[in-house]
Short mmCIF file of C-alpha atoms in Angstrom, two decimals:
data_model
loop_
_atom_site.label_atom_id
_atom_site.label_comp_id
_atom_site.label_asym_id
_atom_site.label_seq_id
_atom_site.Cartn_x
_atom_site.Cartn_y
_atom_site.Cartn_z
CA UNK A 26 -180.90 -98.07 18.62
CA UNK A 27 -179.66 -101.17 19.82
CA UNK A 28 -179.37 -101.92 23.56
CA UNK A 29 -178.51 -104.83 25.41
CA UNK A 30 -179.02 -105.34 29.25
CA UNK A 31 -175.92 -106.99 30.44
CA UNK A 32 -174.87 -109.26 34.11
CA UNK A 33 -178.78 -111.20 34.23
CA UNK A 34 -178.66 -113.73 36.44
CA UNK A 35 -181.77 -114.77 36.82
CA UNK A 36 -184.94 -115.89 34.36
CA UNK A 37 -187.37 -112.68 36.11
CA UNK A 38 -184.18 -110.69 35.22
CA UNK A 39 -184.48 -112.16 31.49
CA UNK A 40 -188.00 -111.30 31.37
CA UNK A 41 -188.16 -108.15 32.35
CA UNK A 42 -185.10 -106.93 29.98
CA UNK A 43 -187.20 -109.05 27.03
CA UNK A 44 -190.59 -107.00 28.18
CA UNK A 45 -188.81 -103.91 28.36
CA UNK A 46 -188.12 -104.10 24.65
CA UNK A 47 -183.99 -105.17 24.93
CA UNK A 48 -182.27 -106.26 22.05
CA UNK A 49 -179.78 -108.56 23.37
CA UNK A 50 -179.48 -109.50 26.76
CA UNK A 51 -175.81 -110.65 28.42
CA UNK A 52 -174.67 -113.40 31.02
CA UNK A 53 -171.43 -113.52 32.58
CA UNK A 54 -169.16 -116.29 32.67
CA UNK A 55 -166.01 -114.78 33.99
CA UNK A 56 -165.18 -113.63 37.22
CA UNK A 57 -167.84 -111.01 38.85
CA UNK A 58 -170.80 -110.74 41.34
CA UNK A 59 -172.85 -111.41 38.29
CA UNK A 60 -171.39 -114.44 37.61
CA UNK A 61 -173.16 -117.71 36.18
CA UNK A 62 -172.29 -121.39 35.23
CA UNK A 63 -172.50 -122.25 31.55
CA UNK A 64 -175.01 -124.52 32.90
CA UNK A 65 -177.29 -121.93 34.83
CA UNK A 66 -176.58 -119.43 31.14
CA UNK A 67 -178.15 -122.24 29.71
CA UNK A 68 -181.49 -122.31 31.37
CA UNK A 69 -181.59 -118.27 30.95
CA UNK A 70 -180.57 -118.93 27.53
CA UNK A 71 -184.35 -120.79 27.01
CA UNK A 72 -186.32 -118.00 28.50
CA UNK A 73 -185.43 -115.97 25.79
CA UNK A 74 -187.54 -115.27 22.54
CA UNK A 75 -186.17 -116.08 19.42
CA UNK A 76 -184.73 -112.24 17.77
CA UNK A 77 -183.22 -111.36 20.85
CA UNK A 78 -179.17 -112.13 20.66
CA UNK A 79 -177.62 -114.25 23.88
CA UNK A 80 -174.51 -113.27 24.63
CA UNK A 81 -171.76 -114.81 26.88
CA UNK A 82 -169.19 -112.78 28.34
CA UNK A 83 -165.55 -113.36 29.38
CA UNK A 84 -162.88 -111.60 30.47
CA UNK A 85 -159.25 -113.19 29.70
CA UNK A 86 -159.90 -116.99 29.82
CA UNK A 87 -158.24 -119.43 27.58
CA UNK A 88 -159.90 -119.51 24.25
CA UNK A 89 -160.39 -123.12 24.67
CA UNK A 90 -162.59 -122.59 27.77
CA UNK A 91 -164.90 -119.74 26.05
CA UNK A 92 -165.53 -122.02 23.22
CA UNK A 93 -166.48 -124.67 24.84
CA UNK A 94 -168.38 -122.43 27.65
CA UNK A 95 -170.02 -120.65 24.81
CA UNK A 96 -171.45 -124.05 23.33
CA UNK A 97 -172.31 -125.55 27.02
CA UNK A 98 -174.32 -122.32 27.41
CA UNK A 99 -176.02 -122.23 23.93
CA UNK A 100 -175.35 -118.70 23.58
CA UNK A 101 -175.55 -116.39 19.78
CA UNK A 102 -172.48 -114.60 20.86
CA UNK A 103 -169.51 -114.15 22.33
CA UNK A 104 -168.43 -110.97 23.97
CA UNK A 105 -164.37 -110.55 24.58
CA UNK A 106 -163.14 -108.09 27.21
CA UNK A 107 -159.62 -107.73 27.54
CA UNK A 108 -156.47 -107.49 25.00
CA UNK A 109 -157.63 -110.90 22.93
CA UNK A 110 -155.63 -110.32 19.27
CA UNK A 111 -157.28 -110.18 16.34
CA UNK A 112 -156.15 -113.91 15.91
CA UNK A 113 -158.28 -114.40 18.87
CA UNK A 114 -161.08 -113.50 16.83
CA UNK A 115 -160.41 -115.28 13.74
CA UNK A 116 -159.74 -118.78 15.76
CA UNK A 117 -163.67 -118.57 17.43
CA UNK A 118 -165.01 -117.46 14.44
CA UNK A 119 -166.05 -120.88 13.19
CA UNK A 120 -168.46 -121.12 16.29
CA UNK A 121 -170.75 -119.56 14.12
CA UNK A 122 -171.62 -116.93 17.13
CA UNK A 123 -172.12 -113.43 16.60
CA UNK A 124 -168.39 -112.12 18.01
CA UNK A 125 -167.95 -109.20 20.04
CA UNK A 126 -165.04 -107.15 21.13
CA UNK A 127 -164.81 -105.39 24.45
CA UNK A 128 -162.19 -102.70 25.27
CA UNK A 129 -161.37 -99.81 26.81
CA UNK A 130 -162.87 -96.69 24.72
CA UNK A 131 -159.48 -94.81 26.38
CA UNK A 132 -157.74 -97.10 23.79
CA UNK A 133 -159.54 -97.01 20.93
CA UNK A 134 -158.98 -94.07 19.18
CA UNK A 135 -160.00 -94.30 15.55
CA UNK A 136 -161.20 -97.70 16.00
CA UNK A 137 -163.79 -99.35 13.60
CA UNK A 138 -165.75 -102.47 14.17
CA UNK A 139 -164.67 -105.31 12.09
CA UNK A 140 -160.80 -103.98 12.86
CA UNK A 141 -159.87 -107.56 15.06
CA UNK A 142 -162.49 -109.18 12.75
CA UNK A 143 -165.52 -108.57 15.61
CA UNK A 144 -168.86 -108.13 14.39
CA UNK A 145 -169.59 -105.61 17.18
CA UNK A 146 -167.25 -103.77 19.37
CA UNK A 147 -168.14 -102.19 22.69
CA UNK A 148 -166.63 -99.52 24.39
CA UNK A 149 -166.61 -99.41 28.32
CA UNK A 150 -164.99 -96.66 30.87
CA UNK A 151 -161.69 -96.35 31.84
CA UNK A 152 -162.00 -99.12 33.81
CA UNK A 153 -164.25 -102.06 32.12
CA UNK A 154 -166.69 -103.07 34.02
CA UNK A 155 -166.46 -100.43 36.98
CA UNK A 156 -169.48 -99.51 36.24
CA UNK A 157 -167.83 -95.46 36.33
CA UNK A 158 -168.83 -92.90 34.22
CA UNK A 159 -166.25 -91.17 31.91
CA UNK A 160 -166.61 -88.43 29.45
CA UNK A 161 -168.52 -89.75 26.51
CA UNK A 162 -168.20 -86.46 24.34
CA UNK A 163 -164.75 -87.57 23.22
CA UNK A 164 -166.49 -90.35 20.90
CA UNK A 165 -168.69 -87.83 19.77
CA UNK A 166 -165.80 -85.95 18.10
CA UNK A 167 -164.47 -88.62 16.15
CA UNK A 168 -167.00 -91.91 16.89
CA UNK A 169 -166.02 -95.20 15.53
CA UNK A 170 -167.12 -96.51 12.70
CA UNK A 171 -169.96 -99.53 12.15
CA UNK A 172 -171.42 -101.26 14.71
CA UNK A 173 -170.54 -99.87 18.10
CA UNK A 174 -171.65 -99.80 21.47
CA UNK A 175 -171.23 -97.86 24.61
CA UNK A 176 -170.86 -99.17 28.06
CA UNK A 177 -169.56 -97.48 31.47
CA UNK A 178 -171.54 -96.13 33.95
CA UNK A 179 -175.18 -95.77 31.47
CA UNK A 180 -178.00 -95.16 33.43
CA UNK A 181 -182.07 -94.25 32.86
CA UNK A 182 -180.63 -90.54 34.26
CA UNK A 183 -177.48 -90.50 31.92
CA UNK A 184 -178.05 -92.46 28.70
CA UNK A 185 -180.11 -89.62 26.88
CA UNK A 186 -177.28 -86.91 26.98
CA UNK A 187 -174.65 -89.87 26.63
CA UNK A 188 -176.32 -90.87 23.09
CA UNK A 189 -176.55 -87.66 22.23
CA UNK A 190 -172.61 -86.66 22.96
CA UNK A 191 -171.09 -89.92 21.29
CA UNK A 192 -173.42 -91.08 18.81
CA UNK A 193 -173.45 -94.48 19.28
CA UNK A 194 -174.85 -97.52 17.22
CA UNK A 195 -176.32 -98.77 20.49
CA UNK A 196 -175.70 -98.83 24.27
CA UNK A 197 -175.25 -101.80 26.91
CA UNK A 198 -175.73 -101.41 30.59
CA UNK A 199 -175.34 -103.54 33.64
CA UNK A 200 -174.69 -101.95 37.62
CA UNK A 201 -177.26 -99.08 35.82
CA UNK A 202 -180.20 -100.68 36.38
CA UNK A 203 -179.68 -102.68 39.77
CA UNK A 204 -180.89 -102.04 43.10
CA UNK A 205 -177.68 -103.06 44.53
CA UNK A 206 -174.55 -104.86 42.90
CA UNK A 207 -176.12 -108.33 41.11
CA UNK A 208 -179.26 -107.45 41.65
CA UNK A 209 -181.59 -106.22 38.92
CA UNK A 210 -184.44 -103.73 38.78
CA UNK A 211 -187.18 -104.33 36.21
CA UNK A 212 -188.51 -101.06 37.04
CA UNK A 213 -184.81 -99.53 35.93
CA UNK A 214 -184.45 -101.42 33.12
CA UNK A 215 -188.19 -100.29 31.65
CA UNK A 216 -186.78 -96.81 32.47
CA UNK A 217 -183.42 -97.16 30.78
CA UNK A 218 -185.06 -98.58 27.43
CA UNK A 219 -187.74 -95.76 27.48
CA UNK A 220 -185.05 -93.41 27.89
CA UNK A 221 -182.87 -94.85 25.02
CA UNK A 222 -185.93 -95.01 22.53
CA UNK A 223 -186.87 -91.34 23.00
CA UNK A 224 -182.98 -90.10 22.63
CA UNK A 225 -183.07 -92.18 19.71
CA UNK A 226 -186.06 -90.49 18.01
CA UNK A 227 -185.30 -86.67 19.48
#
């Protein structure tokens, strides 16, 4: 299963997610306490192993900023939170970045990946970003199709029953596996991959 460790902020934060076994690994560069410069994404960018997809996230900026962010930060994708059109998609596609699309799993009903032209598409709570938990068992009933992650409120206590109620393609976490908001726990994030690898085998 794939799982990426989301808001790092730091190159120990990097490290550990790498160790840990993490697939992708996400910075911010939108408004959040997780928050870093393109510059500062940059220099996390280079502590991480080739095989392991970067991945800069926004949240409703022009899409003249994220590209240009994006290349400053010498990321392998870009993750889109927010209502961004399928055009949205189309127009950064000749970055050449892995593309993903961020929404609201309240609003995606019958949604497949690839639908706005994404090449993943990640579903978070309620409210994005909130960190909250919501009732994952409604994916399970109907999940989307393709390549699909969820987000919103995972943690090393939760993500085993969530995976098994919605059947995801992978999982992403963030305010799971800190100590307090921002701050990262390489002891939680060990514990949230061991937890996803053994849901994935049972």
């Amino acid at each position: 299963m794939f799982v990426k460790i989301c808001g790092l902020s730091t190159t120990q934060d990097v490290e550990a997610a790498v160790r840990a076994g993490a697939d992708a690994v996400g910075f911010v560069l939108t408004a959040s306490p997780r928050r870093v410069s393109p510059e500062q994404a940059r220099l996390l960018v280079a502590a991480v192993p080739e095989g392991v997809l970067t991945v800069a996230v926004f949240r409703d900026e022009p899409l003249d900023q994220v590209r240009r962010d994006a290349r400053e930060a010498g990321v392998g994708a870009v993750q889109l939170h927010g209502d961004h059109p399928a055009p949205a998609f189309a127009e950064l596609r000749d970055l050449g970045l892995t593309l993903v699309r961020a929404t609201s799993a309240a609003s995606a009903a019958g949604a497949s990946c690839g639908d706005f032209g994404e090449d993943l598409l990640l579903l978070d709570s309620p409210v994005p970003g909130s960190g909250e938990s919501w009732d994952w068992s409604a994916l399970g009933e109907a999940p989307p199709s393709g390549r699909w992650m969820l987000a919103g409120g995972l943690a090393p206590a939760n993500v085993a029953e969530a995976v098994a109620l919605a059947r995801p393609w992978g999982v992403d976490v963030s305010s799971g596996v800190e100590v307090r908001r921002g701050v990262k726990s390489p002891e939680l994030i060990e514990e949230f991959l061991r937890q996803v690898r053994a849901a994935d085998r049972g």
